[in-house]
Coordinates of C-alpha atoms and ligand atoms in Angstrom, one line a residue:
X25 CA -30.7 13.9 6.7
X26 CA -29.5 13.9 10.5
X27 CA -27.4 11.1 9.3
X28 CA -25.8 13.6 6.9
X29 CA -25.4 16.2 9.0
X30 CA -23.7 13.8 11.5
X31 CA -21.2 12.6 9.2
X32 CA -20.4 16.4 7.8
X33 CA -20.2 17.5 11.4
X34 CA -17.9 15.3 12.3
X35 CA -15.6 15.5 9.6
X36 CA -15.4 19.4 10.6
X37 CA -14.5 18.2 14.2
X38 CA -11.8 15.4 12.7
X39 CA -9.6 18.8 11.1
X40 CA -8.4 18.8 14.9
X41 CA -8.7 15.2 16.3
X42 CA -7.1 14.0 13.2
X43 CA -8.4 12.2 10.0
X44 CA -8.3 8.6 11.1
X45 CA -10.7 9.8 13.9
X46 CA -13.5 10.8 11.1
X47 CA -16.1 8.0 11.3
X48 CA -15.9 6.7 8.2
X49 CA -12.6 6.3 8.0
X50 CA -12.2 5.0 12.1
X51 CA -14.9 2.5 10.8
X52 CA -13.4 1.4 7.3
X53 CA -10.0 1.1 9.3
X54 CA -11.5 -1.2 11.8
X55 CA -13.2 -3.3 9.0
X56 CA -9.9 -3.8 7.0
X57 CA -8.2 -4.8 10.1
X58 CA -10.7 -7.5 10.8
X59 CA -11.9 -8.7 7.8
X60 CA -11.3 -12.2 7.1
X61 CA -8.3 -13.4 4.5
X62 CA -11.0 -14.6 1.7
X63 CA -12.8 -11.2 1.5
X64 CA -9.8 -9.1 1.7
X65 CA -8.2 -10.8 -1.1
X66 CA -11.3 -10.5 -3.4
X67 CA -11.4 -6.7 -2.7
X68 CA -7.9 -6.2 -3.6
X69 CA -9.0 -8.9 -6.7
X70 CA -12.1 -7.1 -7.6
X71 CA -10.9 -3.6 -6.7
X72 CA -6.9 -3.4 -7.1
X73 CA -5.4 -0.3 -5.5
X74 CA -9.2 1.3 -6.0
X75 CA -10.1 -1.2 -2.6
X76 CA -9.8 1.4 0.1
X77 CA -12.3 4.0 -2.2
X78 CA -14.6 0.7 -2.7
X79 CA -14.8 0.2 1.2
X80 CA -15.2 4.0 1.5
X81 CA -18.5 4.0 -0.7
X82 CA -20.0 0.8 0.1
X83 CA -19.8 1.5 3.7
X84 CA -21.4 5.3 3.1
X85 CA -24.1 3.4 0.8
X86 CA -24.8 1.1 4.1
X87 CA -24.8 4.2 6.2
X88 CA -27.4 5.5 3.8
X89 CA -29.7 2.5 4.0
X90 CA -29.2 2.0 7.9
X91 CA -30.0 5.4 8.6
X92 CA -33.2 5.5 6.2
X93 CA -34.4 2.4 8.1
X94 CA -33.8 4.2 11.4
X95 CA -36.0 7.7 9.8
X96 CA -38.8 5.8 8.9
X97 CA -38.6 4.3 12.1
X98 CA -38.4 7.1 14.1
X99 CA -41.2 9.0 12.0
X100 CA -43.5 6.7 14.4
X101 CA -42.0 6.3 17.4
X102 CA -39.5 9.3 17.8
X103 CA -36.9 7.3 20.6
X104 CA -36.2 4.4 18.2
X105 CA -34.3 7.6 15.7
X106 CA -32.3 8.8 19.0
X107 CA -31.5 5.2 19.6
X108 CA -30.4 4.6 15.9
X109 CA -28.2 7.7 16.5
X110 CA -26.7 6.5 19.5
X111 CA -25.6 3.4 18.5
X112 CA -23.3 5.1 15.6
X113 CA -21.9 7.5 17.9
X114 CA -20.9 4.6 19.9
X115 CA -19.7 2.4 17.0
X116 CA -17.9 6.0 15.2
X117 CA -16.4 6.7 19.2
X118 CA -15.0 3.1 19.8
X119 CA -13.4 2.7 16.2
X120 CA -12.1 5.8 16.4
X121 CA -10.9 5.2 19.7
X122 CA -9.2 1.5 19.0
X123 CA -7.2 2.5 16.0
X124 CA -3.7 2.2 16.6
X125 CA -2.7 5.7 16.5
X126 CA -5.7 7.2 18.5
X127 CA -5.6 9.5 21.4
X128 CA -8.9 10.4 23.7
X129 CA -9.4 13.0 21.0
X130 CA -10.4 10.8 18.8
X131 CA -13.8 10.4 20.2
X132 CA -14.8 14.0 19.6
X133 CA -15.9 13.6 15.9
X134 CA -17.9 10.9 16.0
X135 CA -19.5 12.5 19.6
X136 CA -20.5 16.2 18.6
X137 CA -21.1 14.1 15.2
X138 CA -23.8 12.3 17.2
X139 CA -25.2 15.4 19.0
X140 CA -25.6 17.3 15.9
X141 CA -27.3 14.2 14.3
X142 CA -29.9 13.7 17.5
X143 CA -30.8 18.0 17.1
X144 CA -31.6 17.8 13.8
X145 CA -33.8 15.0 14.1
X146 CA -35.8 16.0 16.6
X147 CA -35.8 19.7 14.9
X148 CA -37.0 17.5 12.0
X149 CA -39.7 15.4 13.5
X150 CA -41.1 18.3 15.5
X151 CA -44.9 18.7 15.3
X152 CA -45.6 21.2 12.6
X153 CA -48.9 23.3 12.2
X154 CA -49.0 24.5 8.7
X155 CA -51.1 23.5 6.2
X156 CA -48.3 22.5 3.7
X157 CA -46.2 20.6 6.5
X158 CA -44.5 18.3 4.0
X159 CA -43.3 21.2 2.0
X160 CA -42.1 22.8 4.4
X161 CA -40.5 19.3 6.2
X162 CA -39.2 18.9 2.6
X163 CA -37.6 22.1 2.3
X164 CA -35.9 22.3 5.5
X165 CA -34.5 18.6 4.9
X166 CA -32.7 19.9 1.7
X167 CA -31.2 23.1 2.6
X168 CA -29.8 20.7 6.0
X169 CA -28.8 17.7 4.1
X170 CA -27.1 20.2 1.5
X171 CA -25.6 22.3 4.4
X172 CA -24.3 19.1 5.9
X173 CA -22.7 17.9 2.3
X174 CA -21.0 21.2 2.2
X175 CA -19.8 21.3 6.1
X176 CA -18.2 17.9 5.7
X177 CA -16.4 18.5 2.3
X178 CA -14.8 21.7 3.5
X179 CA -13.6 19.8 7.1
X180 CA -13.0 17.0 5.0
X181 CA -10.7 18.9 2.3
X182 CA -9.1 20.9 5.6
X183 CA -8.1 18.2 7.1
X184 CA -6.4 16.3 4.4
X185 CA -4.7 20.0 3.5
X186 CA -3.3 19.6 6.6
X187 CA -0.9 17.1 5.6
X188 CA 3.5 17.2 6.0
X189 CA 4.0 18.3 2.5
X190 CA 5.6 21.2 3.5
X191 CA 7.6 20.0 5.5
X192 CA 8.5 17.3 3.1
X193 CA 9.3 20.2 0.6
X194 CA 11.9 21.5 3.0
X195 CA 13.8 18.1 3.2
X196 CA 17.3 18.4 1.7
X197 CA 18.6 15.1 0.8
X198 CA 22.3 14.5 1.4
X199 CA 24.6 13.3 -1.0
X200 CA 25.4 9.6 -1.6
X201 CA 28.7 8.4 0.0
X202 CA 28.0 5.3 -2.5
X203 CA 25.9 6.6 -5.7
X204 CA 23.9 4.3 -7.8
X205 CA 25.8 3.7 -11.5
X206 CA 24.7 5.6 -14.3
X207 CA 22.3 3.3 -16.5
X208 CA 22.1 3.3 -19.9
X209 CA 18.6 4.1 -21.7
X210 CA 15.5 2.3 -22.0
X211 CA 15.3 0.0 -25.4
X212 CA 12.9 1.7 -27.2
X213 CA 10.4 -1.0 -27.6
X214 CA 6.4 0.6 -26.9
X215 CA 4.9 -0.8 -24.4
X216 CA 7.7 -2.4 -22.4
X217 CA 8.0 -1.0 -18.6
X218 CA 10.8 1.5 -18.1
X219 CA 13.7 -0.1 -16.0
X220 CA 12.8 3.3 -13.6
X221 CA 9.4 3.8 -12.5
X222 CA 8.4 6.9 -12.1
X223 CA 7.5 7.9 -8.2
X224 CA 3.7 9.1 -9.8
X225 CA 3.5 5.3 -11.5
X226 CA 4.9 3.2 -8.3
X227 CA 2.3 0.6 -7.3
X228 CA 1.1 1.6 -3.7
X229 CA -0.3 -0.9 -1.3
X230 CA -1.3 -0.3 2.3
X231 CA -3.8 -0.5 4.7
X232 CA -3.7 3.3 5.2
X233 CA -7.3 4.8 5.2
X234 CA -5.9 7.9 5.4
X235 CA -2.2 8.2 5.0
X236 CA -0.6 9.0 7.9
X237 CA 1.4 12.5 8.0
X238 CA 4.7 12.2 10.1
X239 CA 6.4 15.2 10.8
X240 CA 10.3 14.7 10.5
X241 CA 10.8 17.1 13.0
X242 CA 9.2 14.7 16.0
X243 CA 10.0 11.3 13.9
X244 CA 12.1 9.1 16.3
X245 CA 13.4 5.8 15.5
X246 CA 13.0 3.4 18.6
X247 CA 15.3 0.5 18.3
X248 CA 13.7 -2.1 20.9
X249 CA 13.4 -5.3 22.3
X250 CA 15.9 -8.0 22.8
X251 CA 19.2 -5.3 22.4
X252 CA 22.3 -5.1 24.2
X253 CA 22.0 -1.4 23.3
X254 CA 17.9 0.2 23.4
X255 CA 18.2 3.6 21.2
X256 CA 16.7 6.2 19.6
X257 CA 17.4 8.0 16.9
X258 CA 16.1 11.3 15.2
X259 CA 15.9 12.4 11.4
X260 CA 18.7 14.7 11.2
X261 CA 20.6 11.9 13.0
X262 CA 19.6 9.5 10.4
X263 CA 20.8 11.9 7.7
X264 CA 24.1 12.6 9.1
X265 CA 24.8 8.8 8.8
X266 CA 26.3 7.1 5.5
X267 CA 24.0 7.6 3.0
X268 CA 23.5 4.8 0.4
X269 CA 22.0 5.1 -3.4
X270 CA 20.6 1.6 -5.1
X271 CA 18.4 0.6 -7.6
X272 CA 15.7 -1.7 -6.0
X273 CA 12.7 -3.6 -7.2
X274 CA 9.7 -3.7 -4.9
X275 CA 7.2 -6.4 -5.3
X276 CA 4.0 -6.9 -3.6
X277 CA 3.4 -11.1 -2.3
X278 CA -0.7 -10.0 -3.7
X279 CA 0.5 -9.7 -7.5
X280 CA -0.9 -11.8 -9.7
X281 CA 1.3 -13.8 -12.6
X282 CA 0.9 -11.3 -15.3
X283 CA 0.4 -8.1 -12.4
X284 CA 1.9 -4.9 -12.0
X285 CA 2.0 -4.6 -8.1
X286 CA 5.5 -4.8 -8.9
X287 CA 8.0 -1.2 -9.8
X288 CA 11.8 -0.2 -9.2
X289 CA 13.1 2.7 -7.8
X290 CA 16.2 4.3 -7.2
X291 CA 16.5 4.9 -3.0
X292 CA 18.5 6.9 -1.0
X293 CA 19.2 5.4 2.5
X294 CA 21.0 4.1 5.1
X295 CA 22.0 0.6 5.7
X296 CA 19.7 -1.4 8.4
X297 CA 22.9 -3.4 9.1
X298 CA 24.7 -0.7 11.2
X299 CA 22.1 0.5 13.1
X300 CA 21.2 -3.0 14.0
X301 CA 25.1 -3.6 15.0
X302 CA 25.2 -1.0 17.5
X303 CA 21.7 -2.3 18.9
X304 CA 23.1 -5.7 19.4
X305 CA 20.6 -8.1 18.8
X306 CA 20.7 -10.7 21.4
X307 CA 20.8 -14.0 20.7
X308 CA 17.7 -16.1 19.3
X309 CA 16.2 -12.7 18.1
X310 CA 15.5 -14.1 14.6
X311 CA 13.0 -11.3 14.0
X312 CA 12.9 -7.3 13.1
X313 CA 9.6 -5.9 13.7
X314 CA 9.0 -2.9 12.0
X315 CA 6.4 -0.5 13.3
X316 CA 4.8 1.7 11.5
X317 CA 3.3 5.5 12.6
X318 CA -0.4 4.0 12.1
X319 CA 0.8 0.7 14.4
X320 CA 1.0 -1.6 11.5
X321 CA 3.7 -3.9 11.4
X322 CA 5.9 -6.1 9.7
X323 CA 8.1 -8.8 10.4
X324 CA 11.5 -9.2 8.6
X325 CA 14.3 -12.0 9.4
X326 CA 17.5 -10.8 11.5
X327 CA 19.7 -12.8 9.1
X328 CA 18.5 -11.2 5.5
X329 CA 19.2 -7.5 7.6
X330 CA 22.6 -8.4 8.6
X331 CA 24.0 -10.7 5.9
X332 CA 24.9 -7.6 3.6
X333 CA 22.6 -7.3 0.9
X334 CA 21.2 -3.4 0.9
X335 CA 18.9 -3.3 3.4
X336 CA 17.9 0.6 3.7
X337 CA 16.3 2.7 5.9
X338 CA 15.1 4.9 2.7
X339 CA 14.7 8.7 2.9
X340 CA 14.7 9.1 -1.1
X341 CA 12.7 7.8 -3.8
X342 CA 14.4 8.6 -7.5
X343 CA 16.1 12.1 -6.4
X344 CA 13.1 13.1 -3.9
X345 CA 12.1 12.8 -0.4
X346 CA 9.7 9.4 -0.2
X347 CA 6.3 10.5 -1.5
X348 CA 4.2 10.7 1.9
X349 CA 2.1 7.4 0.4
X350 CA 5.4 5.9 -0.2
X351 CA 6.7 6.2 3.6
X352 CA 7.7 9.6 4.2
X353 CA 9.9 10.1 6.2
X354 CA 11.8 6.8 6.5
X355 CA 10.7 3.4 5.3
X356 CA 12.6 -0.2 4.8
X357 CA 13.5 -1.5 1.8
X358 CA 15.0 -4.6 1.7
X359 CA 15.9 -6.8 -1.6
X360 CA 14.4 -9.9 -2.3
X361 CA 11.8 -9.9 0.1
X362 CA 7.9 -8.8 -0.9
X363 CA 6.7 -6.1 1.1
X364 CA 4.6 -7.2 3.3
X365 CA 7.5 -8.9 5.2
X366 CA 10.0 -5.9 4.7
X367 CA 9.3 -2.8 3.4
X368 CA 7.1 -0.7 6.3
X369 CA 6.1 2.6 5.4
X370 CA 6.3 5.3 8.1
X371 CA 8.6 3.0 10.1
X372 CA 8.8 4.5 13.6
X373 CA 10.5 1.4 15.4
X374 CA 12.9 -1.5 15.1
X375 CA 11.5 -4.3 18.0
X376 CA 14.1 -6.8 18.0
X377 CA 12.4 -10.3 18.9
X378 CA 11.4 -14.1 17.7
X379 CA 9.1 -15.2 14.6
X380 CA 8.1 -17.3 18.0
X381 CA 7.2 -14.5 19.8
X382 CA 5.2 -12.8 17.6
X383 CA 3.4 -12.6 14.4
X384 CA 3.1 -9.4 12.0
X385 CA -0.1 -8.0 10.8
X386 CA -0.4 -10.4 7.9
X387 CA 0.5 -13.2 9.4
X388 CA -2.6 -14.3 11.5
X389 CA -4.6 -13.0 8.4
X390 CA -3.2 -16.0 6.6
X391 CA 0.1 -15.3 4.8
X392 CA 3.6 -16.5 5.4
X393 CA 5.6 -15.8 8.3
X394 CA 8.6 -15.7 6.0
X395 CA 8.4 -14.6 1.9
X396 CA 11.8 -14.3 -0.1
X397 CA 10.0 -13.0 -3.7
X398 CA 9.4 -16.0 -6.8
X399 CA 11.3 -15.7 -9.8
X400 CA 8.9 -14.2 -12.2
X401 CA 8.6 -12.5 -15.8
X402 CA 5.9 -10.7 -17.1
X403 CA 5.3 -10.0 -21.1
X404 CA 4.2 -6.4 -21.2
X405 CA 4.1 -6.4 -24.9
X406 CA 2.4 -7.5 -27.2
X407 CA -0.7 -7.3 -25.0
X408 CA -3.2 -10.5 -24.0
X409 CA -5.8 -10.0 -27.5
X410 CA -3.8 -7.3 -29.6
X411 CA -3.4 -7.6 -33.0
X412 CA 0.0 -7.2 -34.3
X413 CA 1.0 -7.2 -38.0
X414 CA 2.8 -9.8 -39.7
X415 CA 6.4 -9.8 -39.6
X416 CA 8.6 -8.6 -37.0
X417 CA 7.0 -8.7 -33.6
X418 CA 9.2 -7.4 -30.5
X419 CA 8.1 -9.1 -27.8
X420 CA 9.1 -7.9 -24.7
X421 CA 8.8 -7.6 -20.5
X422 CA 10.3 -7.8 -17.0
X423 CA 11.8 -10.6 -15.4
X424 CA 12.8 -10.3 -11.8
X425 CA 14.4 -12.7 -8.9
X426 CA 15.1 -9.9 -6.3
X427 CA 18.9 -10.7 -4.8
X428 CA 19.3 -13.7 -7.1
X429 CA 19.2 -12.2 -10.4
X430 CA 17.9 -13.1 -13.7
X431 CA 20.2 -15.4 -15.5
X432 CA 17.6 -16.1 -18.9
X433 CA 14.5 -15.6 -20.3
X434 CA 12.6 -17.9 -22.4
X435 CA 9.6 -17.1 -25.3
X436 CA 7.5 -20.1 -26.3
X437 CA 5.6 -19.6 -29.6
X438 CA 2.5 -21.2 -29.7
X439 CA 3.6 -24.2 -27.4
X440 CA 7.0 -24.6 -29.8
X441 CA 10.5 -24.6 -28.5
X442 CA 11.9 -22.4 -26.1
X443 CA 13.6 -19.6 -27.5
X444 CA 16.2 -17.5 -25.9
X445 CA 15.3 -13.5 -25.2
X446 CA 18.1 -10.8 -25.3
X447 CA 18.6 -9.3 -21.9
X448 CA 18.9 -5.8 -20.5
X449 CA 21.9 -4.8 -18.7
X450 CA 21.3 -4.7 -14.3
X451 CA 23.0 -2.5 -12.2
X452 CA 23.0 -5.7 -9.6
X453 CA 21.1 -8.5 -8.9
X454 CA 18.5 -6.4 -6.8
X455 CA 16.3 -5.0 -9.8
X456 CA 13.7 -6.5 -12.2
X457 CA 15.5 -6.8 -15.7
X458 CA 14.1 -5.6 -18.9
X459 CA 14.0 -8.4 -21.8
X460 CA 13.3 -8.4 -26.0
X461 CA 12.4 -11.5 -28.6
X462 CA 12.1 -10.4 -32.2
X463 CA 9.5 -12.8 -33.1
X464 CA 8.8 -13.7 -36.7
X465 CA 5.0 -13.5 -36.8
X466 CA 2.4 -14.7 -38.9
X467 CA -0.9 -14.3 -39.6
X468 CA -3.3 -16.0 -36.9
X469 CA -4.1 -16.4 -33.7
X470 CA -0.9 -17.3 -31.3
X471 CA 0.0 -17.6 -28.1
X472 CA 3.5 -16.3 -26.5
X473 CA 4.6 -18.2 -23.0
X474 CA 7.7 -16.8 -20.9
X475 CA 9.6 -18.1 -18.4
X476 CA 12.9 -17.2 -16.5
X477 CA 15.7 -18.6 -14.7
X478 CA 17.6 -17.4 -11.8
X479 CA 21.0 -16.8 -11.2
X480 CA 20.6 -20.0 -8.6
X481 CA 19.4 -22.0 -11.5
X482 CA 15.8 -22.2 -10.7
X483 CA 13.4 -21.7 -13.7
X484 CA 10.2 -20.2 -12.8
X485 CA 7.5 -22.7 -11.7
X486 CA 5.1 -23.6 -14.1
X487 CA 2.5 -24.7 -12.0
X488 CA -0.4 -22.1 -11.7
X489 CA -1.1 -20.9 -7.7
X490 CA -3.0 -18.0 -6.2
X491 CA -1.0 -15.3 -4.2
X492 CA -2.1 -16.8 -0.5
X493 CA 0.2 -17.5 1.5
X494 CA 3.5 -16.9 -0.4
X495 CA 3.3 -15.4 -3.7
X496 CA 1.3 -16.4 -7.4
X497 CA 3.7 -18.8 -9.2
X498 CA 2.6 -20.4 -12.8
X499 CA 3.7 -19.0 -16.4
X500 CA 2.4 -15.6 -17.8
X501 CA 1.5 -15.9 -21.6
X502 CA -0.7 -13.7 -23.9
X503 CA -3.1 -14.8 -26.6
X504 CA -2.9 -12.1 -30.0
X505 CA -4.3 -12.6 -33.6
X506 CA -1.7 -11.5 -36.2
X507 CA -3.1 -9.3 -38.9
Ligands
MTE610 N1 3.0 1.2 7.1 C1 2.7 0.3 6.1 N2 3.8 -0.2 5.4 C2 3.6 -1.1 4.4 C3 2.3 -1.6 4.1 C4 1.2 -1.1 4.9 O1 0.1 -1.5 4.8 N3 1.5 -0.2 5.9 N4 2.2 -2.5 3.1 C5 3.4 -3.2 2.7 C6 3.1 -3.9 1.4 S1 2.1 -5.2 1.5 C7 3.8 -3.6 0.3 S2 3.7 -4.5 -1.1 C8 4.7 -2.4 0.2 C9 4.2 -1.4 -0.9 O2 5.0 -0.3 -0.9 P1 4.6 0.9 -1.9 O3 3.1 1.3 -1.5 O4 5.5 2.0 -1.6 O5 4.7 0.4 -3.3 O6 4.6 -1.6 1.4 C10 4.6 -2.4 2.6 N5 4.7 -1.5 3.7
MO611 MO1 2.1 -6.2 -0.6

């Protein structure tokens, strides 16, 4: 119960030292920063994009437990309870305290937190004369632990209803100098992904907690480290330069053969490449750094920023501002790279430097320095153990080799020859590409194989690997019984 009231008070006091400063999350931050490879990658396995609410309720169930242990304890000898209490102020205060976006304030949840939790467990293991003692312990125990649940959920909803929505709302886009092309519509085959996804249906991957809230009006854009030219520049600065529209399909290096950590877009933005030119990167800086607001980072090649694909600072996401879980205000987006190694969200600085020098967050956890994205396809319908009827079957999915292109796709029928799929037109070699097979089915069980080439020539490796280090390669295929 004083473990409850902890928590709730502190989550009041995070609506002004800021959400990543609330225990829970200052805690869960510090444990998926430090967690090693193996473990992380069967979260994200076992958990997909629900990992960060798993680490949120296994952490609260430990909490629970820890803090029983501590009650029972304390029930006998009252100092071991103020000791308990002590120790997860100070482990709430220093998490808090080391996350990368944390000032002094930060301590101040986690500290009255602490104070509130000590008071109501000495309140709660005072010596008590009544008769019915327990009753009364019992009573006084639930209308605190209650109180506590409600204190927490209002600071807890205030907080997060702080966020820079508003200002978001306020954001007027300019007008591309170089629009996207028009696109014709979707085939209209069930099942298959829509060449746009939606900004609700994007796949979302970060290590965000608690999504940091970056107000455009104080965003600045440091461009750093081995520069002829440091600058800085601000967001209506960045909207005043030429503005950019292209289709681009962003994949995540953790999606599986077969995933959908994968989605396109339509951005607005402004090309990395000129910005970059009036830095002037100095020679041997073979690596871009970008920062993001919550310090994480990411590490993208010089050369694949300057060698003219579309490299965007993005501002808009299919006609809107960038969702704030999407980036908001400005993120990367570079084709043909996964996003771990290009696309930063909340991207407050450019560091010019070496891959030498330094490594990017995922790096030391065991991922590739350098990720250019496999050339994959994906059958999104029929689905692994539906039952089609006999007869015409369209058989259909995505194929993408980000800034190569897709040159053919490939259905194999129960192991049989390789058959040629129809392709979807492309804007440019940047986007996933939509694909069809009218296959002839008959009644049983059969199993449909893909595979596609690039543009380069390559056909997309057979051989089965996990994501770790550089992406999942192998052959998706789906197993149905025709009815
Ligand atoms: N600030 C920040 N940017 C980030 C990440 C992150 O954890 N933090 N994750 C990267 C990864 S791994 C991917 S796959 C893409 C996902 O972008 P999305 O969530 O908009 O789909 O963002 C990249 N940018
Ligand atoms: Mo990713």
């Amino acid at each position: 119960m004083a473990a409850a009231v902890a928590l709730g008070v502190a989550e009041l006091f995070s609506v002004f030292a800021g959400p990543r400063s609330a225990p829970l999350v200052a805690v869960g931050g510090v444990v998926v920063d430090s967690v090693p490879g193996p473990v992380k990658n069967f979260a994200v396995a076992t958990f997909g994009t629900h990992d960060k609410t798993a680490l949120l309720v296994g952490t609260t169930v430990l909490l629970i437990a820890f803090a029983a242990v501590i009650g029972a304890l304390a029930v006998r000898w009252p100092p071991a309870g103020l000791a308990g209490i002590g120790v997860f102020g100070v482990v709430g205060m220093a998490a808090a305290l080391t996350r990368p976006d944390a000032g002094p304030l930060a301590i101040l949840p986690a500290l009255f937190g602490a104070a509130a939790g000590a008071v109501t467990l000495r309140m709660l293991l005072r010596p008590r004369e009544q008769v019915d003692a327990r009753r009364a312990f019992l009573l006084e125990g639930a209308g605190l632990f209650g109180g506590a649940v409600l204190v927490g959920l209002l600071g807890h909803g205030w907080s997060d209803s702080r966020d820079v929505s508003g200002a978001r709302n306020k954001v007027a886009l300019p007008a591309p100098a170089s629009p996207a092309p028009s696109l014709p519509a979707d085939p209209e085959v069930p099942g298959l992904s829509p060449f746009v996804t939606s900004n609700a249906r994007f796949y979302r991957i970060d290590t965000a907690l608690s999504i940091p809230q970056v107000d455009p009006d104080t965003w600045r854009l440091k461009i750093s480290g081995r520069v002829r030219k440091p600058m800085t520049i601000g967001f209506a600065q960045l909207l005043a330069r030429p503005m950019v529209e292209r289709y681009i399909t962003l994949a995540c290096v953790s999606n599986d053969v077969g995933g959908d950590l994968i989605s396109n877009a339509r951005w607005l933005g402004t090309p990395v490449r000129a910005l970059l030119e009036e830095a002037g990167p100095l020679p041997g800086a073979d690596q871009v750094v970008g920062r993001s607001a919550d310090g994480f980072t990411v590490g993208t090649p010089t050369e694949v920023l300057m060698d003219g694909r579309d490299a965007l600072l993005a501002v808009g996401m299919n006609g809107e501002p960038l969702p704030i879980e999407h980036g908001f205000p400005v993120r990367m987006v570079v084709p043909g790279l996964y996003g771990y190694v290009s696309a930063t969200k909340w991207l407050v600085e450019l560091e010019l430097t070496s891959f030498h020098d330094y490594s990017a967050y995922w790096v030391p956890r065991g991922w590739a320095a350098q990720a250019p994205i496999k050339t994959e396809s994906r059958i999104d319908t029929p689905r692994d153990g539906s039952k089609p009827k006999a007869g015409t079957v369209t058989v259909a999915g995505v194929a993408w080799a980000q800034h190569r292109g897709i040159s053919k796709v490939e259905v194999q029928v129960d192991g049989g020859p390789w058959q040629a799929a129809a392709l979807g037109p492309v804007p440019s070699v940047d986007t996933w590409r939509q694909w069809t097979y009218s296959w002839t089915a008959s009644p049983g069980q059969h199993r449909l194989t893909v595979r596609a080439t690039d543009n380069a020539g390559s056909v997309q490796v057979q051989q089965e690997a996990p994501p770790p280090p550089d992406g999942a390669t192998g052959w998706h295929s789906v197993g149905v019984t025709v009815i």
